[in-house]
mmCIF file of C-alpha atoms in Angstrom:
data_model
loop_
_atom_site.group_PDB
_atom_site.id
_atom_site.type_symbol
_atom_site.label_atom_id
_atom_site.label_comp_id
_atom_site.label_asym_id
_atom_site.label_seq_id
_atom_site.Cartn_x
_atom_site.Cartn_y
_atom_site.Cartn_z
ATOM 1 C CA MET A 1 35.639 -0.956 -4.818
ATOM 2 C CA ALA A 2 32.004 0.112 -4.955
ATOM 3 C CA VAL A 3 31.150 2.986 -7.269
ATOM 4 C CA LEU A 4 28.389 5.431 -6.454
ATOM 5 C CA PRO A 5 26.162 5.742 -9.571
ATOM 6 C CA VAL A 6 26.304 8.980 -11.519
ATOM 7 C CA SER A 7 22.579 9.326 -10.863
ATOM 8 C CA ALA A 8 23.253 9.243 -7.128
ATOM 9 C CA ARG A 9 25.794 12.029 -7.443
ATOM 10 C CA ALA A 10 23.331 14.003 -9.505
ATOM 11 C CA ALA A 11 20.812 13.664 -6.709
ATOM 12 C CA LEU A 12 23.044 15.723 -4.451
ATOM 13 C CA TRP A 13 22.273 18.910 -6.366
ATOM 14 C CA ALA A 14 18.669 18.051 -7.197
ATOM 15 C CA LEU A 15 17.119 19.833 -4.205
ATOM 16 C CA ALA A 16 15.296 22.136 -6.578
ATOM 17 C CA VAL A 17 13.432 19.267 -8.251
ATOM 18 C CA SER A 18 9.750 19.556 -7.440
ATOM 19 C CA LEU A 19 8.207 16.506 -5.795
ATOM 20 C CA GLY A 20 5.608 14.778 -7.941
ATOM 21 C CA ALA A 21 2.277 13.454 -6.777
ATOM 22 C CA CYS A 22 1.547 9.730 -6.667
ATOM 23 C CA ASN A 23 -1.252 7.479 -5.600
ATOM 24 C CA ALA A 24 0.610 5.894 -2.694
ATOM 25 C CA ARG A 25 -1.611 6.330 0.301
ATOM 26 C CA ALA A 26 0.953 6.572 3.067
ATOM 27 C CA GLU A 27 1.605 10.159 4.214
ATOM 28 C CA SER A 28 4.889 11.341 5.695
ATOM 29 C CA VAL A 29 3.979 13.617 8.605
ATOM 30 C CA ALA A 30 6.239 15.501 11.019
ATOM 31 C CA LEU A 31 5.660 18.093 13.741
ATOM 32 C CA ALA A 32 7.961 21.045 13.061
ATOM 33 C CA GLY A 33 6.832 23.049 16.083
ATOM 34 C CA MET A 34 3.932 24.477 18.080
ATOM 35 C CA LEU A 35 2.393 27.934 17.732
ATOM 36 C CA GLY A 36 0.347 28.288 20.887
ATOM 37 C CA SER A 37 -2.155 25.452 20.757
ATOM 38 C CA LYS A 38 -1.699 24.949 16.996
ATOM 39 C CA ALA A 39 0.495 22.284 15.394
ATOM 40 C CA LEU A 40 3.021 23.181 12.690
ATOM 41 C CA LEU A 41 2.704 20.156 10.366
ATOM 42 C CA VAL A 42 5.004 19.099 7.537
ATOM 43 C CA VAL A 43 3.210 16.647 5.215
ATOM 44 C CA ASN A 44 5.213 14.838 2.504
ATOM 45 C CA GLY A 45 8.016 17.371 2.795
ATOM 46 C CA THR A 46 5.862 20.370 1.859
ATOM 47 C CA ALA A 47 6.066 23.758 3.566
ATOM 48 C CA PRO A 48 4.998 23.757 7.256
ATOM 49 C CA LYS A 49 1.321 24.546 7.866
ATOM 50 C CA THR A 50 -0.252 25.766 11.099
ATOM 51 C CA VAL A 51 -3.204 23.493 11.937
ATOM 52 C CA ALA A 52 -5.535 23.770 14.930
ATOM 53 C CA ALA A 53 -7.274 20.868 16.671
ATOM 54 C CA GLY A 54 -10.216 19.753 14.567
ATOM 55 C CA GLU A 55 -8.694 21.094 11.330
ATOM 56 C CA THR A 56 -7.343 19.004 8.437
ATOM 57 C CA HIS A 57 -4.318 19.634 6.210
ATOM 58 C CA GLN A 58 -3.649 17.433 3.145
ATOM 59 C CA GLY A 59 -5.825 14.685 4.571
ATOM 60 C CA VAL A 60 -4.179 14.738 8.008
ATOM 61 C CA LYS A 61 -6.466 15.836 10.852
ATOM 62 C CA VAL A 62 -5.177 17.239 14.131
ATOM 63 C CA ILE A 63 -7.126 15.613 16.957
ATOM 64 C CA SER A 64 -5.498 17.370 19.909
ATOM 65 C CA THR A 65 -2.359 19.230 20.994
ATOM 66 C CA SER A 66 -0.495 19.419 24.291
ATOM 67 C CA GLY A 67 2.906 20.906 25.072
ATOM 68 C CA ASP A 68 5.322 19.806 22.347
ATOM 69 C CA GLN A 69 3.150 17.064 20.890
ATOM 70 C CA ALA A 70 0.064 16.578 18.747
ATOM 71 C CA VAL A 71 -2.259 13.652 18.042
ATOM 72 C CA VAL A 72 -3.080 13.381 14.324
ATOM 73 C CA GLU A 73 -5.277 11.064 12.280
ATOM 74 C CA GLN A 74 -5.556 9.925 8.685
ATOM 75 C CA SER A 75 -7.760 7.144 7.267
ATOM 76 C CA GLY A 76 -8.722 6.128 10.795
ATOM 77 C CA GLN A 77 -5.097 5.735 11.903
ATOM 78 C CA ARG A 78 -3.914 7.884 14.824
ATOM 79 C CA GLN A 79 -0.364 8.778 15.768
ATOM 80 C CA THR A 80 1.250 11.010 18.382
ATOM 81 C CA LEU A 81 3.824 13.400 16.937
ATOM 82 C CA ARG A 82 6.497 15.180 18.962
ATOM 83 C CA VAL A 83 8.496 18.235 17.953
ATOM 84 C CA GLY A 84 11.862 17.314 16.470
ATOM 85 C CA GLU A 85 11.180 13.610 15.972
ATOM 86 C CA ALA A 86 11.527 11.852 12.612
ATOM 87 C CA PRO A 87 8.460 11.824 10.320
ATOM 88 C CA VAL A 88 5.949 9.016 10.671
ATOM 89 C CA SER A 89 3.763 7.402 8.008
ATOM 90 C CA LEU A 90 -0.003 7.474 8.195
ATOM 91 C CA GLY A 91 -2.773 6.061 6.063
ATOM 92 C CA GLY A 92 -0.984 3.033 4.640
ATOM 93 C CA ALA A 93 -2.893 -0.208 4.160
ATOM 94 C CA SER A 94 -1.784 -3.734 5.102
ATOM 95 C CA GLY A 95 1.354 -3.814 2.970
ATOM 96 C CA ARG A 96 -0.081 -6.739 0.983
ATOM 97 C CA GLY A 97 -0.799 -4.763 -2.168
ATOM 98 C CA SER A 98 0.834 -5.645 -5.477
ATOM 99 C CA ARG A 99 0.723 -2.473 -7.610
ATOM 100 C CA ILE A 100 2.335 0.958 -7.319
ATOM 101 C CA VAL A 101 1.416 3.786 -9.696
ATOM 102 C CA LEU A 102 3.600 6.894 -9.713
ATOM 103 C CA THR A 103 3.182 10.207 -11.539
ATOM 104 C CA GLU A 104 6.168 11.972 -13.094
ATOM 105 C CA SER A 105 7.141 15.280 -11.500
ATOM 106 C CA SER A 106 7.719 18.482 -13.460
ATOM 107 C CA GLY A 107 11.451 17.764 -13.211
ATOM 108 C CA GLY A 108 11.072 14.431 -15.009
ATOM 109 C CA HIS A 109 11.591 12.271 -11.904
ATOM 110 C CA PHE A 110 9.287 9.841 -10.122
ATOM 111 C CA MET A 111 9.010 10.723 -6.439
ATOM 112 C CA THR A 112 7.054 9.024 -3.682
ATOM 113 C CA PRO A 113 6.854 8.976 0.104
ATOM 114 C CA GLY A 114 7.512 5.553 1.576
ATOM 115 C CA GLN A 115 8.890 3.676 4.542
ATOM 116 C CA ILE A 116 12.114 1.911 5.428
ATOM 117 C CA ASN A 117 11.781 -0.434 8.383
ATOM 118 C CA GLY A 118 8.532 1.363 9.238
ATOM 119 C CA ARG A 119 10.042 4.875 9.257
ATOM 120 C CA ALA A 120 8.949 7.525 6.759
ATOM 121 C CA VAL A 121 11.312 8.580 3.955
ATOM 122 C CA GLN A 122 11.083 10.362 0.590
ATOM 123 C CA PHE A 123 12.100 8.206 -2.390
ATOM 124 C CA MET A 124 13.223 9.072 -5.902
ATOM 125 C CA VAL A 125 13.055 6.209 -8.422
ATOM 126 C CA ASP A 126 16.528 5.612 -9.913
ATOM 127 C CA THR A 127 16.790 2.763 -12.430
ATOM 128 C CA GLY A 128 20.534 3.413 -12.682
ATOM 129 C CA ALA A 129 21.186 2.616 -9.024
ATOM 130 C CA THR A 130 22.045 -0.981 -8.103
ATOM 131 C CA GLY A 131 20.329 -0.799 -4.744
ATOM 132 C CA ILE A 132 18.659 1.636 -2.418
ATOM 133 C CA ALA A 133 21.048 4.473 -1.564
ATOM 134 C CA MET A 134 20.673 6.848 1.360
ATOM 135 C CA SER A 135 22.726 9.266 3.395
ATOM 136 C CA MET A 136 23.942 8.507 6.898
ATOM 137 C CA GLN A 137 21.531 11.153 8.171
ATOM 138 C CA ASP A 138 18.562 9.398 6.531
ATOM 139 C CA ALA A 139 19.734 6.057 7.899
ATOM 140 C CA GLU A 140 19.925 7.469 11.422
ATOM 141 C CA ARG A 141 16.448 9.019 11.104
ATOM 142 C CA ALA A 142 15.146 5.620 10.013
ATOM 143 C CA GLY A 143 16.737 3.963 13.054
ATOM 144 C CA ILE A 144 19.233 1.930 10.971
ATOM 145 C CA ASN A 145 22.462 0.906 12.696
ATOM 146 C CA TYR A 146 24.401 1.078 9.438
ATOM 147 C CA LYS A 147 27.809 0.739 11.089
ATOM 148 C CA ASN A 148 26.992 -2.934 11.632
ATOM 149 C CA GLY A 149 26.875 -3.302 7.841
ATOM 150 C CA GLN A 150 29.750 -4.163 5.518
ATOM 151 C CA ALA A 151 32.205 -1.287 5.136
ATOM 152 C CA VAL A 152 32.978 -0.525 1.471
ATOM 153 C CA GLN A 153 35.166 1.968 -0.350
ATOM 154 C CA MET A 154 33.188 4.209 -2.701
ATOM 155 C CA SER A 155 34.398 6.378 -5.587
ATOM 156 C CA THR A 156 32.669 9.746 -5.787
ATOM 157 C CA ALA A 157 33.264 13.007 -7.621
ATOM 158 C CA ASN A 158 35.211 14.181 -4.557
ATOM 159 C CA GLY A 159 37.430 11.100 -4.287
ATOM 160 C CA VAL A 160 37.289 7.822 -2.395
ATOM 161 C CA THR A 161 35.182 7.576 0.766
ATOM 162 C CA GLN A 162 33.707 4.873 2.981
ATOM 163 C CA GLY A 163 30.118 3.680 2.889
ATOM 164 C CA PHE A 164 28.242 0.705 4.279
ATOM 165 C CA ARG A 165 26.326 -2.113 2.583
ATOM 166 C CA LEU A 166 23.441 -3.732 4.415
ATOM 167 C CA LYS A 167 20.013 -5.303 4.038
ATOM 168 C CA LEU A 168 16.866 -3.427 4.952
ATOM 169 C CA ASN A 169 14.243 -5.465 6.780
ATOM 170 C CA SER A 170 11.409 -3.893 4.795
ATOM 171 C CA VAL A 171 10.754 -1.241 2.174
ATOM 172 C CA ARG A 172 7.232 0.003 1.574
ATOM 173 C CA VAL A 173 5.543 2.286 -0.924
ATOM 174 C CA GLY A 174 1.813 2.780 -0.393
ATOM 175 C CA ASP A 175 0.316 -0.611 0.457
ATOM 176 C CA VAL A 176 3.123 -2.598 -1.229
ATOM 177 C CA GLU A 177 5.893 -3.945 0.995
ATOM 178 C CA VAL A 178 8.989 -6.005 0.175
ATOM 179 C CA PHE A 179 11.561 -7.515 2.528
ATOM 180 C CA ASP A 180 15.346 -8.066 2.741
ATOM 181 C CA VAL A 181 16.315 -5.308 0.321
ATOM 182 C CA ASP A 182 19.972 -4.504 -0.444
ATOM 183 C CA ALA A 183 21.023 -0.936 0.316
ATOM 184 C CA VAL A 184 24.075 1.264 0.659
ATOM 185 C CA VAL A 185 24.575 4.116 3.131
ATOM 186 C CA VAL A 186 26.807 6.936 1.897
ATOM 187 C CA PRO A 187 28.506 9.705 3.923
ATOM 188 C CA MET A 188 27.421 12.661 1.763
ATOM 189 C CA ALA A 189 24.109 14.466 2.254
ATOM 190 C CA MET A 190 21.285 13.571 -0.137
ATOM 191 C CA PRO A 191 17.924 15.306 -0.608
ATOM 192 C CA PHE A 192 16.058 11.995 -0.813
ATOM 193 C CA VAL A 193 16.575 8.210 -0.796
ATOM 194 C CA LEU A 194 17.285 6.607 -4.171
ATOM 195 C CA LEU A 195 14.881 3.736 -4.911
ATOM 196 C CA GLY A 196 17.153 1.465 -6.937
ATOM 197 C CA ASN A 197 17.023 -1.949 -8.571
ATOM 198 C CA SER A 198 17.220 -4.061 -5.409
ATOM 199 C CA PHE A 199 13.607 -2.874 -4.985
ATOM 200 C CA LEU A 200 12.567 -2.219 -8.592
ATOM 201 C CA SER A 201 13.722 -5.618 -9.897
ATOM 202 C CA ARG A 202 10.971 -7.260 -7.866
ATOM 203 C CA PHE A 203 8.397 -5.542 -10.058
ATOM 204 C CA GLN A 204 7.325 -5.545 -13.673
ATOM 205 C CA MET A 205 7.798 -1.927 -14.704
ATOM 206 C CA LYS A 206 5.655 -0.158 -17.298
ATOM 207 C CA ARG A 207 5.988 3.445 -18.440
ATOM 208 C CA ASP A 208 2.978 5.148 -20.065
ATOM 209 C CA ASN A 209 3.558 8.862 -20.746
ATOM 210 C CA ASN A 210 3.886 10.456 -17.291
ATOM 211 C CA LEU A 211 2.808 7.347 -15.357
ATOM 212 C CA MET A 212 4.985 4.531 -14.043
ATOM 213 C CA THR A 213 3.272 1.305 -12.989
ATOM 214 C CA LEU A 214 5.089 -1.281 -10.874
ATOM 215 C CA ASP A 215 3.420 -4.714 -10.609
ATOM 216 C CA LYS A 216 4.929 -6.963 -7.961
ATOM 217 C CA ARG A 217 6.513 -10.161 -9.326
ATOM 218 C CA TYR A 218 7.645 -11.711 -6.017
#
């Protein structure tokens, strides 16, 4: 029987934890709505901001708007956003990088936007988690057909429930990408995706005060 780590259960009530800054260049961007001809952008999970064509918010520039969609640009990369769709990632490099540097948040956690199978997610580093852990809702937003994974029984604070084990094609933070990463999908809601040791073990980890440096080993 698989056991959900205590740290994963703790994440369920950690919505109040402030999200720390990091130097990963990919930006998670979603279109929350339209106010006339202005786009209501959500960047890296922050509060929605009304942005007109030609204006820039947190490095993301709105190129044009039409109906329920907006064309945005960051670092020369353009993407069309539509109201209600899952966030997309902008500004990432080739994925061939080898170092990730994260800054500790005021809550003592290391947070970073990233991608799973090319879809934007919000990670929290969890060295106590065996693999990457995410809710079914996050898996669906990332386009993961988790029901094709291996069904497992999981012990939680609320009793025994069913989750799914699977491999993720790719996991990316900034311009660093790794492939074939073990993960588990759990039925309870979670405020973010836990970045566990199936990803972290591929890096040499160094902690220096409020900075965490991950150097890719393989």
